[in-house]
Short mmCIF file of C-alpha atoms and ligand atoms in Angstrom, two decimals:
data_model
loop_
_atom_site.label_atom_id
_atom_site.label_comp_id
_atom_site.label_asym_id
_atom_site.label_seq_id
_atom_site.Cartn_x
_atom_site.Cartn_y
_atom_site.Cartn_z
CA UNK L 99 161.97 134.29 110.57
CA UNK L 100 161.80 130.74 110.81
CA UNK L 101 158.65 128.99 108.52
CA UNK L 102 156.32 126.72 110.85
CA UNK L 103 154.49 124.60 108.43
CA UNK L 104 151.18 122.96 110.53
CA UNK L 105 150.43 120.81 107.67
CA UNK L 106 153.59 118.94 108.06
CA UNK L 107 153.54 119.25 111.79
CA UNK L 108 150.04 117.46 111.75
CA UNK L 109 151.05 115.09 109.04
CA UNK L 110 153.65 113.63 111.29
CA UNK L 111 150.85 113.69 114.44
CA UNK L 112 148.75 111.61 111.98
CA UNK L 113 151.63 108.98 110.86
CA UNK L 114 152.62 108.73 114.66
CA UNK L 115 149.13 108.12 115.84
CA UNK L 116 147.92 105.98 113.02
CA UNK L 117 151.19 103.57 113.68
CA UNK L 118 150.90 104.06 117.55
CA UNK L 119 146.90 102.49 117.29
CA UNK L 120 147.96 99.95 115.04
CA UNK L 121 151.13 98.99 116.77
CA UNK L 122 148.95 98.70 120.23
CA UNK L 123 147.03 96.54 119.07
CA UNK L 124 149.52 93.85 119.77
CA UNK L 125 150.19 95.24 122.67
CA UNK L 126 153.40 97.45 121.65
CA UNK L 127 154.14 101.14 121.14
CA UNK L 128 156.46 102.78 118.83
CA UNK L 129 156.26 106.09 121.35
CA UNK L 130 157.57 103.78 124.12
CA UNK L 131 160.34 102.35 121.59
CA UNK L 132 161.75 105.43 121.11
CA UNK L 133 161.52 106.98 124.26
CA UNK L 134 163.70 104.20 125.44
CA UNK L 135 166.66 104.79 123.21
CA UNK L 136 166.44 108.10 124.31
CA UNK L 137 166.21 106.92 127.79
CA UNK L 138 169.04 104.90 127.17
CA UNK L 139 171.37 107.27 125.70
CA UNK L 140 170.69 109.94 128.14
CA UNK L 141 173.56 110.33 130.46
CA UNK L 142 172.93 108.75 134.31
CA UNK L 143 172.59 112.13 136.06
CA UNK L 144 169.98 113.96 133.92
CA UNK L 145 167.89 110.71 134.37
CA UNK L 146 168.30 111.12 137.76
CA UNK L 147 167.53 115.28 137.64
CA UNK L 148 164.42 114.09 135.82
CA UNK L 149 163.10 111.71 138.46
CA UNK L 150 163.60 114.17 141.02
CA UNK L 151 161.90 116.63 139.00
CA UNK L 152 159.09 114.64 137.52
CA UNK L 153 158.71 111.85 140.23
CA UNK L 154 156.50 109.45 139.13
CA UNK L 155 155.13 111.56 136.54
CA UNK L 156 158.66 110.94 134.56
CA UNK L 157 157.31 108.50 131.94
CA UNK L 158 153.90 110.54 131.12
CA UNK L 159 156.31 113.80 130.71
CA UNK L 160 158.47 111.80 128.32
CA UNK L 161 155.69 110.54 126.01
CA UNK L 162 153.99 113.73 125.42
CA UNK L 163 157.48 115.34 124.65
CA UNK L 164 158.30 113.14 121.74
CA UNK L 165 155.00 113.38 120.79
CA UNK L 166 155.23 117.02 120.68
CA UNK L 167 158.59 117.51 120.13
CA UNK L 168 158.06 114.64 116.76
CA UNK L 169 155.27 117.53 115.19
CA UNK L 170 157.41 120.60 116.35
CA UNK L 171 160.50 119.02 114.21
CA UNK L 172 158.34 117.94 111.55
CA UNK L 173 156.51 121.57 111.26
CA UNK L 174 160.16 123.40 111.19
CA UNK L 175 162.43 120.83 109.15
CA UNK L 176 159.76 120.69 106.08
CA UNK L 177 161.04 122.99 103.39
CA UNK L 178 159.14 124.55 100.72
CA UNK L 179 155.70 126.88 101.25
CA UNK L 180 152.67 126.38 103.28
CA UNK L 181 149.46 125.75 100.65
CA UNK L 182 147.08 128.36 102.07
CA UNK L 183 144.50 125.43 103.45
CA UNK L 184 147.64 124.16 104.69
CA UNK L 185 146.54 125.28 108.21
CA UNK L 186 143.54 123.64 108.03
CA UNK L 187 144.55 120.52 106.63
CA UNK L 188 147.26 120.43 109.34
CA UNK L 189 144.91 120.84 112.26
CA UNK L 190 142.68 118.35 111.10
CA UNK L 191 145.51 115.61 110.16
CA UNK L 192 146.95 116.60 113.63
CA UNK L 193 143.21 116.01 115.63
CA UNK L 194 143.14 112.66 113.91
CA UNK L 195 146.56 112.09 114.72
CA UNK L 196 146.39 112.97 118.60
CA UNK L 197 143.06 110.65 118.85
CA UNK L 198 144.74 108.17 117.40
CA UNK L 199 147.42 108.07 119.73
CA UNK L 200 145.11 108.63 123.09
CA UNK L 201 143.13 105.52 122.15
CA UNK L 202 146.30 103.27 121.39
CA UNK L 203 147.37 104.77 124.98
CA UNK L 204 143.87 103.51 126.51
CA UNK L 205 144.04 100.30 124.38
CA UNK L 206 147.39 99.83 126.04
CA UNK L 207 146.40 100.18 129.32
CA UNK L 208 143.12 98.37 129.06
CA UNK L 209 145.49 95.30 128.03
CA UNK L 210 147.19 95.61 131.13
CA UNK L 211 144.35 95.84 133.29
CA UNK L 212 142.81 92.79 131.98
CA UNK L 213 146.09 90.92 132.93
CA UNK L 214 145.64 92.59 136.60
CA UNK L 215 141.69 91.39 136.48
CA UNK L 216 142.84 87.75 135.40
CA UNK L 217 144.80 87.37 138.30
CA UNK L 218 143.49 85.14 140.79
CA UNK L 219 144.25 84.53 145.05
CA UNK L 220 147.28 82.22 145.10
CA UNK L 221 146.44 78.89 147.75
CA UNK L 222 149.06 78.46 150.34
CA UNK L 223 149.36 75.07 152.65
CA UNK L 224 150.31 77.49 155.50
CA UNK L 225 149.29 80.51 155.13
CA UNK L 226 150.82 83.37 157.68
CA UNK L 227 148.33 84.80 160.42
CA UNK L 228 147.18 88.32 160.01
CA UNK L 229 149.43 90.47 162.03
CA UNK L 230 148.50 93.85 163.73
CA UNK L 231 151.41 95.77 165.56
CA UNK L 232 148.83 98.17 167.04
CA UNK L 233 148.72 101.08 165.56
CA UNK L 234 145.78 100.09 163.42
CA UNK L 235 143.81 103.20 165.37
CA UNK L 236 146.42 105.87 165.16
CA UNK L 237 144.66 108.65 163.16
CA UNK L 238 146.96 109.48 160.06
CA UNK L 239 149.47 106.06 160.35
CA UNK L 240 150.23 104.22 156.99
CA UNK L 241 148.44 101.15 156.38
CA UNK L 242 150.91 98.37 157.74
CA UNK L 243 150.22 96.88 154.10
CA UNK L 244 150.43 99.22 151.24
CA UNK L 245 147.72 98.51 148.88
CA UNK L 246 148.42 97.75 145.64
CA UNK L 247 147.10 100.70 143.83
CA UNK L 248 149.82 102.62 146.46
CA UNK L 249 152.62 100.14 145.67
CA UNK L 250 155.36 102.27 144.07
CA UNK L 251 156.40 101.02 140.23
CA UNK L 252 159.98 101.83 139.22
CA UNK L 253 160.89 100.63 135.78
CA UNK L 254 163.86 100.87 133.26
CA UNK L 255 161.39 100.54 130.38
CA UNK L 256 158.52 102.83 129.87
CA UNK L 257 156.16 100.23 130.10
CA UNK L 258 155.62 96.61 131.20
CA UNK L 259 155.66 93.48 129.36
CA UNK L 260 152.50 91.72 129.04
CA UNK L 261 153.51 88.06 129.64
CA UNK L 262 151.11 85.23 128.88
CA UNK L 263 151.52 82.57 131.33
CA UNK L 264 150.19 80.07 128.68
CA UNK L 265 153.40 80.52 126.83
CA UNK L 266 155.71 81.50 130.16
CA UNK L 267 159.06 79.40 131.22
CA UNK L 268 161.06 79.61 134.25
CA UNK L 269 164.92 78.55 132.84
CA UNK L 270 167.12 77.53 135.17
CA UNK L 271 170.64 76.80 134.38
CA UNK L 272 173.81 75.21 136.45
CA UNK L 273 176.90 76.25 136.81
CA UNK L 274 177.59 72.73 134.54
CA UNK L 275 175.18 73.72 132.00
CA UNK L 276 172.65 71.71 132.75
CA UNK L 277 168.86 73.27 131.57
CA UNK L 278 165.75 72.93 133.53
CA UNK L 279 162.47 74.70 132.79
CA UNK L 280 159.22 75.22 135.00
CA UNK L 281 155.48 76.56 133.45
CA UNK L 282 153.89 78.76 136.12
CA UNK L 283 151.11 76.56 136.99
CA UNK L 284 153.64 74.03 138.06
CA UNK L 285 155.48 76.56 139.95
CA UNK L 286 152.03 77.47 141.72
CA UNK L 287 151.70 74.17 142.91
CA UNK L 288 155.17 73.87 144.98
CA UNK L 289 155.23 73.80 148.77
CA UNK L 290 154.79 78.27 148.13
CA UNK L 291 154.61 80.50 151.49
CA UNK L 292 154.05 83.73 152.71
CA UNK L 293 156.44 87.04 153.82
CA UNK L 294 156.27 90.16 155.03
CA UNK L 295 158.86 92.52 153.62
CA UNK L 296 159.58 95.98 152.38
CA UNK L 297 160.75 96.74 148.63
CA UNK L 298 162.72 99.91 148.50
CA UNK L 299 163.82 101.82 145.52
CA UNK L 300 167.04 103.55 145.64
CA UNK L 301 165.08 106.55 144.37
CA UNK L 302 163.25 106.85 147.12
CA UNK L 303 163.74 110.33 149.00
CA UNK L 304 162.74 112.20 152.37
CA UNK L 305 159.34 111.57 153.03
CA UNK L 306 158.68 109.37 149.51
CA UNK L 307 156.84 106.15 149.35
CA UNK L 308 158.74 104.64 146.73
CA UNK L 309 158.86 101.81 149.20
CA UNK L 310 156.06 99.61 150.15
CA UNK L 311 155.38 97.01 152.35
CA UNK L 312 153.51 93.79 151.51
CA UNK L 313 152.83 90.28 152.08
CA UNK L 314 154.77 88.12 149.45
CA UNK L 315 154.10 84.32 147.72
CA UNK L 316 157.16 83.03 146.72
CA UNK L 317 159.84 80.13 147.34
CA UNK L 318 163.03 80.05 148.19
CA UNK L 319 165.80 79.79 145.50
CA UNK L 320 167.11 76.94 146.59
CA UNK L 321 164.00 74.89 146.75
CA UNK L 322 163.37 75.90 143.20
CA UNK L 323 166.96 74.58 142.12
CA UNK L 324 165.94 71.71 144.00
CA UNK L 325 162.71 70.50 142.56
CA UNK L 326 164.28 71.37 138.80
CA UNK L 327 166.90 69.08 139.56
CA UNK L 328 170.04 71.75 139.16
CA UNK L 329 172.59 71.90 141.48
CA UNK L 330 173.97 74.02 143.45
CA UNK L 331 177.48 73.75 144.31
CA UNK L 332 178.54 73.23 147.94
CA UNK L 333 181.11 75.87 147.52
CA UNK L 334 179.46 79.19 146.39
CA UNK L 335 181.82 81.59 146.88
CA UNK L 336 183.14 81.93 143.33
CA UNK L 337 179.73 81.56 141.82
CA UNK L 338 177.38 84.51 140.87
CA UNK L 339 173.24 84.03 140.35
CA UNK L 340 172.24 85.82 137.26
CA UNK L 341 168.47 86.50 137.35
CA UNK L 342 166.81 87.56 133.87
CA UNK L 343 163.71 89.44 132.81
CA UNK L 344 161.59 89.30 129.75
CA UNK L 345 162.19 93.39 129.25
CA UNK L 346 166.17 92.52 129.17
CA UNK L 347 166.44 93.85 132.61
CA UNK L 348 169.44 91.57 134.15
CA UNK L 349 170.70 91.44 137.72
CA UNK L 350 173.80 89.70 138.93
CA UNK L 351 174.17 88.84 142.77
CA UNK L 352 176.83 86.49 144.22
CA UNK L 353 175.15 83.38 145.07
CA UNK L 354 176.37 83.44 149.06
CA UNK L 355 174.75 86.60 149.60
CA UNK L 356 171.71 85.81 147.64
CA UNK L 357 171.25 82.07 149.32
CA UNK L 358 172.57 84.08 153.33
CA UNK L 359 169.84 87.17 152.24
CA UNK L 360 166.73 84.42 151.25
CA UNK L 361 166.27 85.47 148.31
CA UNK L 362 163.37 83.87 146.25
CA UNK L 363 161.03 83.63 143.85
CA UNK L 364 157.92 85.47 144.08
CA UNK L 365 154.66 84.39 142.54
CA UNK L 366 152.33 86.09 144.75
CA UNK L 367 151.70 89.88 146.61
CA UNK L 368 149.18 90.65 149.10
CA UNK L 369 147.60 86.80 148.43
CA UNK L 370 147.17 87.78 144.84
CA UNK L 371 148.49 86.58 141.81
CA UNK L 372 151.38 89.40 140.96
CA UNK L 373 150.36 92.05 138.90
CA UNK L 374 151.31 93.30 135.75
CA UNK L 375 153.26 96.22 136.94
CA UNK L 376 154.85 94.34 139.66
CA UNK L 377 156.22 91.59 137.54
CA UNK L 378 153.91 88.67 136.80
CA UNK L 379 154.10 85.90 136.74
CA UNK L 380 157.13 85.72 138.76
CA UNK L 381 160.05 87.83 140.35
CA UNK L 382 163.01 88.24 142.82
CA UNK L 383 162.71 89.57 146.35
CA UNK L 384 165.45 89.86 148.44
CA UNK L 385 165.01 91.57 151.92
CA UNK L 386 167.53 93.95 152.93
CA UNK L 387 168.80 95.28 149.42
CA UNK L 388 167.45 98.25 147.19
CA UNK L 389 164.93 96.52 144.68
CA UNK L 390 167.45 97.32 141.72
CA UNK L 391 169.68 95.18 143.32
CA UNK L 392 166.68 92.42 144.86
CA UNK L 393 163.28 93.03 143.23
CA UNK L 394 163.84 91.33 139.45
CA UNK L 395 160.43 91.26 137.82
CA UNK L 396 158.94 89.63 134.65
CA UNK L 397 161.62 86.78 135.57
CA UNK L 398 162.57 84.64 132.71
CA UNK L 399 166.15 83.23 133.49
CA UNK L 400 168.11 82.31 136.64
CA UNK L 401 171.73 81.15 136.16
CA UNK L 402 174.55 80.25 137.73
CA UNK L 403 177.88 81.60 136.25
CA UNK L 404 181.52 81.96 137.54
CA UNK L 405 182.19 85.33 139.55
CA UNK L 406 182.79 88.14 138.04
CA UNK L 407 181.28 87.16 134.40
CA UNK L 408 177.93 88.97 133.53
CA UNK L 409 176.87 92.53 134.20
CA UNK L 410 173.80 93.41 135.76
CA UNK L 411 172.01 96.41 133.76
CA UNK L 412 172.24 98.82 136.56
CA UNK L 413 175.66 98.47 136.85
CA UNK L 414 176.19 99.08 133.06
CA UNK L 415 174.06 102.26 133.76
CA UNK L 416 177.00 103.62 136.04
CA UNK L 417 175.51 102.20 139.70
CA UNK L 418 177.89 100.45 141.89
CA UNK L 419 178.60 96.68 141.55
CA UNK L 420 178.04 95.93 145.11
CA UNK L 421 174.66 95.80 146.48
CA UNK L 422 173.05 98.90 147.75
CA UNK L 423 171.30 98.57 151.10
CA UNK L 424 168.38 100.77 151.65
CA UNK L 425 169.34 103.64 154.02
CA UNK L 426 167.36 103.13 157.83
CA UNK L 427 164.93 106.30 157.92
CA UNK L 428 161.81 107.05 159.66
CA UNK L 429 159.44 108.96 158.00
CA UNK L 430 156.59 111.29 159.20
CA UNK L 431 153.09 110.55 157.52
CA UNK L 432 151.13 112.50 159.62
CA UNK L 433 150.11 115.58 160.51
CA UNK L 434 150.78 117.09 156.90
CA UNK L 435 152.68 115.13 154.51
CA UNK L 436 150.55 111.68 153.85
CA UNK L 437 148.52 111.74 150.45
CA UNK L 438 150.80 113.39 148.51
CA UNK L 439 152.06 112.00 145.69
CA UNK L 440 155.06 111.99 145.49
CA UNK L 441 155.21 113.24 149.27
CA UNK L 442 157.08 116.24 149.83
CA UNK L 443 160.32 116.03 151.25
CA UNK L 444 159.09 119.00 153.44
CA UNK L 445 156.19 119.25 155.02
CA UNK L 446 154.45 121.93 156.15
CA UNK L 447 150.72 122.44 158.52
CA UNK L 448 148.78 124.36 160.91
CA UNK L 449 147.99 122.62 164.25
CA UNK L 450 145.97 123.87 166.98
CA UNK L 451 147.81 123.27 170.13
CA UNK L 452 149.29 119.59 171.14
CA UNK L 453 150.46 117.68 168.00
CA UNK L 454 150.88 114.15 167.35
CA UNK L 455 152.98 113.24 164.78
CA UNK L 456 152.69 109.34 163.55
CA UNK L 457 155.14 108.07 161.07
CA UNK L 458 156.92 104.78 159.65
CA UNK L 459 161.14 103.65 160.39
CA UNK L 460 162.76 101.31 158.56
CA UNK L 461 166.01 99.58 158.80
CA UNK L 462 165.93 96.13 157.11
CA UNK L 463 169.37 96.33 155.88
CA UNK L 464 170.06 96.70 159.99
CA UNK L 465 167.94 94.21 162.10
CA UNK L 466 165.05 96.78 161.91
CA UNK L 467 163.91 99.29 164.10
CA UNK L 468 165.10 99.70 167.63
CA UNK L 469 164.11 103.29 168.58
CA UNK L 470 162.70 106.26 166.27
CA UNK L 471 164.06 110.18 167.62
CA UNK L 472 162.19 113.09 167.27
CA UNK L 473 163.05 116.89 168.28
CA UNK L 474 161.77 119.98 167.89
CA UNK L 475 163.70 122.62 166.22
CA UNK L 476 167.47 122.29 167.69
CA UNK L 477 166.27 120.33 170.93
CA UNK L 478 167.14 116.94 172.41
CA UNK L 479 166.29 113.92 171.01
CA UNK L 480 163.56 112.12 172.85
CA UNK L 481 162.41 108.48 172.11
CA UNK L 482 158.93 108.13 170.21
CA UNK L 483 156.34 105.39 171.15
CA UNK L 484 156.84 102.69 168.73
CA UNK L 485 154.45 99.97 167.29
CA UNK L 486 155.14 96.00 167.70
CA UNK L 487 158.04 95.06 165.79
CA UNK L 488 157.06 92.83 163.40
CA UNK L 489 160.67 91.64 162.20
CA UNK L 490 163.54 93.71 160.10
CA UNK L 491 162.58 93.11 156.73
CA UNK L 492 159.13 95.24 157.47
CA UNK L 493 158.31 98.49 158.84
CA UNK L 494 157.70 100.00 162.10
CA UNK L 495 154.86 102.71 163.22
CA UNK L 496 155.76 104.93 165.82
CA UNK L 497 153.98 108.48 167.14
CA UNK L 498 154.86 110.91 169.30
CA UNK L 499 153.53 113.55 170.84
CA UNK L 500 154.47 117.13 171.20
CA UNK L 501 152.79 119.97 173.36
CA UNK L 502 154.14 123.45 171.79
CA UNK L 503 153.17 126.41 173.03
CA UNK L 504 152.45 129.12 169.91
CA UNK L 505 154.70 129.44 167.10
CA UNK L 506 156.19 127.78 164.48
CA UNK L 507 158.57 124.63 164.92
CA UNK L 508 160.67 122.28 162.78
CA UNK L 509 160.53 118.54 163.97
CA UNK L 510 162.67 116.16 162.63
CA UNK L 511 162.52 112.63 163.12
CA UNK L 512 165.50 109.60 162.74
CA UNK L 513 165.57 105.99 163.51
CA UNK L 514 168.05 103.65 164.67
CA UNK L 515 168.58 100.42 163.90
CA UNK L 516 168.49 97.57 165.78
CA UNK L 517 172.55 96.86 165.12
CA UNK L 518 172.86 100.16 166.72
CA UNK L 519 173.23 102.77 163.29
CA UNK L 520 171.88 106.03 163.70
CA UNK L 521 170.20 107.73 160.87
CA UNK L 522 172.77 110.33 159.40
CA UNK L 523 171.28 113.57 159.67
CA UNK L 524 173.89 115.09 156.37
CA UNK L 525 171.75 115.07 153.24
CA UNK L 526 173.02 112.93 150.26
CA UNK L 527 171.17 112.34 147.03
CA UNK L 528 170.07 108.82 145.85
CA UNK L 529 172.85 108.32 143.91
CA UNK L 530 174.65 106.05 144.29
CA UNK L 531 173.74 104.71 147.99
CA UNK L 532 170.29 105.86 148.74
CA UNK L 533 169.06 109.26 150.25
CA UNK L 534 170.44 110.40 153.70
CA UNK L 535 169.29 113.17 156.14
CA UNK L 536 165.98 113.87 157.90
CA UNK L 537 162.56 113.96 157.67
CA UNK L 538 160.98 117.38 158.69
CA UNK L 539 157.91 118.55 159.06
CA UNK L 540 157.48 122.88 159.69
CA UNK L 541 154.41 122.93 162.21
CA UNK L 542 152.42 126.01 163.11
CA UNK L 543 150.86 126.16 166.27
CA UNK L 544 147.95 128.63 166.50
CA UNK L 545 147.43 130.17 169.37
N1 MTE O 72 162.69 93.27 135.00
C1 MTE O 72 162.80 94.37 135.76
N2 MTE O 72 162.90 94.23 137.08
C2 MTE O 72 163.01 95.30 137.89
C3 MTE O 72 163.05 96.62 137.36
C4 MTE O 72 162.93 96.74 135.95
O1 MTE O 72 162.95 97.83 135.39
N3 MTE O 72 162.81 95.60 135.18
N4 MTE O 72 163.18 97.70 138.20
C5 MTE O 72 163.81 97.43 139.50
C6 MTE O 72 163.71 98.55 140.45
S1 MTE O 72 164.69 99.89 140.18
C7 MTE O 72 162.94 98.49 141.59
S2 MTE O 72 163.01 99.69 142.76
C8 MTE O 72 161.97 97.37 141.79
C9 MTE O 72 160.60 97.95 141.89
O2 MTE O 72 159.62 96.97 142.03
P1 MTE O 72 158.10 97.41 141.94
O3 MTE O 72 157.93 98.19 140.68
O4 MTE O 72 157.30 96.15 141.98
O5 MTE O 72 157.82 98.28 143.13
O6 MTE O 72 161.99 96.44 140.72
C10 MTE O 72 163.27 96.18 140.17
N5 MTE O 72 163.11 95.12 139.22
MO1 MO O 73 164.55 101.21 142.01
#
């Protein structure tokens, strides 16, 4: 038999929590250290098992095994015998430990809600109207603007950098070499304006909401190049815009495709100073590509290098070079599957005769939403009623409804795109392009 000893076990839950506590109080965590390396090391497609597993839940899950997995290897590796108040001792050392660690844990999130609290409405010269597309009274649509405790986080760290913006620099380097910096209450006060867009995660699956839609601050690249006095060269084919972050996050687009795509600077979401989880003070956005390849938070850096030079960290990771595209879907949110976090990429409810089932499309990668399809177990296709189109870089509300007779039904939904792309209905995973297939949702009719 194998010897257990609890009093080494909750020595090591003691050491960990004492250091954990005293390491938050600057803000860091030695839990989160490590569970990067291991992050890190761990090959590409258990990472991605674990997300589909764990959804958002993935980081939580990590921390409490190495926290549990640090005692279990600490209370079987110790040689030698057990002191009979070893138990004892062990438990006690191991309570201590544990509180230690829950309070750095609230000490660390405290610290990055005060960041959140500190942020403050961002003024804009012209700010955009409010839009409606008018489906503000369908019962069960998504909010047109996904609030901010909805907005999905997807992070290569375990946990965000808390930047001061006392201390904070914008660099931004030529293709010449030539250095210009900007503080961020200098970059508050250029000409900043407003956009609607979508941020998709490649991650996102059948029926997720690792997407969200929101109203951004920001300025264009170009203007910031501009005002910092760094050029950019006429010709930008051979050059590539390296953009970054203050968690060593990097992301490498070519400079055409980032200048053709608008890419820009964001300050600002949903009027709002950004928050801490979505990358203040300032990030990327790029409509139309997944937000590993557009949505560069905590930015620090922006260069411009010859083609072909730096790596961006998802591609070091195994993820293609070129830019991925988030896949056109249409999703249903209602009857069934909204308020489910992460949604199911199934859903399943009871109904009592006619149906109406209200959902988002989204194509932004191609010129938005020109028609969402729904059908009921193997039938035809017929068009759903769609919302105001309010552009391709946001999302579109449709419904439809469906009179079934009892029984129990399958209906699928798809969108297609404005450039005329219809959703493929053949399921592929995220990796590496983004999730394919359809949204379902099984419906019982009562009779
Ligand atoms: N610095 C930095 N930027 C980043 C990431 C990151 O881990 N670090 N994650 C990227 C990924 S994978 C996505 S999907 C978007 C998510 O942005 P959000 O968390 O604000 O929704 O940010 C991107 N930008
Ligand atoms: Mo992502």
């Amino acid at each position: 038999m194998i010897g257990f000893r609890v009093d080494a076990a909750g020595g090591a839950l003691l050491l960990l929590g004492l250091t954990e506590r005293l390491a938050s109080r600057s803000g860091d965590s030695l839990v989160d250290w490590i569970g990067q390396v291991v992050v890190d090391l761990v090959p590409l497609p258990v990472v991605e098992e674990s997300i589909r597993f764990l959804g958002t839940t993935d980081k939580p899950a990590l921390r409490a095994n190495l926290v549990a997995g640090a005692a279990l290897a600490a209370g079987l590796a110790t040689p030698g015998r057990q002191h009979p108040r070893g138990p004892v001792v062990g438990a006690v050392a191991g309570a201590i430990g544990l509180a230690g660690y829950l309070s750095a844990r609230r000490r660390l999130t405290a610290l990055e809600s005060a960041q959140d609290q500190a942020g403050k409405p961002i003024l804009v010269e012209d700010p955009l109207p409010a839009v409606t597309d008018g489906a503000e009274r369908w019962t069960g649509a998504e909010p047109l603007f996904t609030g901010l405790d909805r907005f999905y986080q997807t992070d290569v760290n375990l946990r965000s950098p808390l930047v001061d913006p006392a201390t904070w620099r914008l660099e931004v380097v030529g293709l010449d070499g030539t250095r210009a910096w900007i503080t961020h209450d200098r970059l508050l006060d250029l000409p900043l304006r407003e956009r609607d867009a979508l941020l998709v995660c490649v991650h996102n699956r059948l029926g997720w909401d690792r997407l969200g839609h929101q109203r951004w601050t920001g300025i264009d690249l170009r203007q910031v190049f501009d005002t910092l006095g760094v050029e950019i060269p006429d010709d930008t084919s051979a050059v590539d815009l390296v953009m970054e972050a203050v968690d060593g996050y990097r992301q490498v687009l070519p400079l055409t495709k980032a200048l053709d795509a608008d890419a820009w600077v964001v300050v600002g979401m949903g009027g709002r100073t950004l928050t801490a989880g979505h990358g203040f003070p300032a990030r990327i956005v790029t409509p139309g590509l997944v937000g590993q390849y557009t949505g560069t938070k905590w930015l620090q850096r922006l260069s411009l290098v010859p083609r072909g030079q730096e790596i961006a960290t998802w591609v070091r990771r195994g993820w293609p070079r070129d830019e991925v595209v988030p896949p056109l879907m249409a999703r249903i949110d209602h009857p069934g599957t909204i308020a489910m976090p992460p949604r199911a990429p199934q859903g399943s409810v009871e109904v009592g005769g006619s149906c109406t089932v209200v959902g988002t499309a989204w194509a932004p990668a191609n010129g938005g939403v020109a028609d969402v399809q729904v059908r009921v177990d193997d039938g035809d296709w017929f068009s759903a009623e769609l919302a105001e189109n309010l552009g391709a870089s946001s999302w579109r509300r449709w419904r439809a409804v469906l009179d079934l007779g009892p029984g129990r039904y399958v209906v699928s939904a798809r969108c297609v795109a404005a450039d005329g792309t219809v959703q493929a209905g053949e399921r592929t995973p995220p990796f590496p392009d983004g999730v394919t297939g359809h949204h379902t949702l099984r419906v019982r009719v009562r009779a």
